[in-house]
């Protein structure tokens, strides 16, 4: 009797197991499909990341320079080194960078850069904002050229228009920290009396996060006279700056205030000066 009950229970267990086996097989198959899909998605996301991280950008710096030149409508050369790092800090470095002036405006290059390095955040780019956490430039030489007779300048980039005439809006730019060392900035005009020669041994810009007021420090010479500038630049809107600076130039000292509008399109300056000097010849 007991043996019959045991056999009956064993048969019931076997029957239930047999009925549940297809459902269990279905569950396992679905889990495998989900895991395979997740694994494929991770692989698809990881491959571009690994490519950006380990690709030797320096071997293709000429091609990158050509692409950048096409984008900004200028001739661009990278003669020394190009590097990119995605993690742990997203960083772009370049050495031997040259950006030419537009044809017919000047034969002088707009920019010669010995070396530069930028650390920036990836996630804000998804919102259309380029946040540069740190930008270091060593020995940049900048030549601003204005031809008043033709109304042309070499520093204005028409990036807001595409080849077919459609408007193009690039990402908004925020620079948190800027350090420039041994910079040479020259302005050449069709009237030689307006030419300027600015030599900067040091330029620092610091814009803390969640703050619109930045601190600025610049030390160097302007047309041979010792120069020191300290103060703040306030971001107004997305592309305008409001300046409040204390200036010492040779024996001249005072305050400078005003606005710089449309910074990314070349800039329009409206400044007010309040200066004093003990030497009337300056």
XYZ file of C-alpha atoms in Angstrom, residues 48-152:
105
model
C 33.439 53.461 -30.379
C 34.705 54.296 -26.895
C 37.665 51.941 -27.235
C 38.328 53.297 -30.727
C 38.431 56.913 -29.487
C 40.629 55.961 -26.538
C 43.241 53.814 -28.276
C 43.249 55.098 -31.845
C 46.592 56.703 -32.760
C 45.389 60.164 -33.696
C 48.912 61.462 -34.198
C 49.412 59.205 -37.242
C 46.408 60.873 -38.876
C 46.959 64.463 -37.762
C 47.206 65.696 -41.357
C 43.775 64.271 -42.160
C 42.320 65.759 -38.952
C 43.871 69.141 -39.786
C 42.323 68.991 -43.258
C 38.901 68.199 -41.799
C 39.157 71.059 -39.283
C 40.315 73.418 -42.024
C 37.269 72.524 -44.103
C 34.991 73.114 -41.119
C 36.382 76.578 -40.283
C 37.153 77.506 -43.912
C 40.860 78.074 -43.247
C 44.078 76.210 -43.952
C 45.105 74.275 -40.829
C 48.388 72.461 -40.194
C 49.513 70.273 -37.285
C 53.254 69.819 -37.704
C 54.234 68.141 -34.436
C 51.734 66.101 -32.426
C 48.035 65.400 -31.932
C 46.640 63.397 -29.043
C 43.231 62.514 -27.612
C 42.254 60.770 -24.370
C 38.691 59.819 -23.438
C 39.179 58.673 -19.851
C 39.827 59.049 -16.948
C 39.834 62.706 -18.103
C 38.677 63.705 -21.571
C 41.635 65.592 -22.993
C 42.794 66.948 -26.350
C 46.422 68.000 -26.907
C 48.149 69.495 -29.930
C 51.619 70.789 -30.774
C 52.719 72.759 -33.808
C 49.282 74.100 -34.730
C 48.920 76.775 -37.411
C 45.738 78.427 -38.673
C 46.063 80.633 -41.726
C 44.410 83.954 -42.514
C 41.818 84.163 -45.305
C 43.242 84.540 -48.793
C 43.467 88.129 -49.901
C 43.460 89.525 -46.351
C 46.928 88.672 -45.051
C 49.839 86.324 -45.677
C 50.462 86.160 -41.927
C 48.949 83.154 -40.113
C 46.154 83.979 -37.704
C 47.585 81.576 -35.106
C 50.825 79.741 -34.439
C 50.659 77.572 -31.320
C 53.654 75.763 -29.873
C 51.514 73.505 -27.692
C 48.060 73.409 -26.154
C 45.942 71.112 -24.030
C 42.215 71.152 -23.264
C 40.256 69.122 -20.726
C 36.525 69.118 -21.335
C 33.321 67.422 -20.232
C 31.479 64.985 -22.488
C 27.958 64.981 -21.037
C 27.191 68.733 -21.510
C 27.739 68.227 -25.254
C 24.465 66.293 -25.314
C 22.781 69.574 -24.317
C 24.657 71.593 -26.952
C 27.174 73.091 -24.507
C 30.955 72.696 -24.743
C 32.413 73.018 -21.235
C 36.212 73.301 -21.182
C 37.345 72.632 -17.608
C 40.974 73.572 -18.296
C 42.696 75.116 -21.307
C 46.468 75.641 -21.392
C 48.272 77.401 -24.254
C 52.053 77.690 -24.478
C 53.707 80.302 -26.710
C 50.770 81.224 -28.937
C 51.496 83.846 -31.612
C 48.360 85.607 -32.881
C 48.244 88.084 -35.753
C 45.106 90.200 -36.061
C 44.945 91.963 -39.420
C 42.373 94.537 -40.458
C 42.126 95.950 -43.969
C 39.924 99.022 -43.658
C 40.024 99.727 -47.385
C 38.367 96.389 -48.143
C 36.525 96.083 -44.830
C 38.066 92.643 -44.253
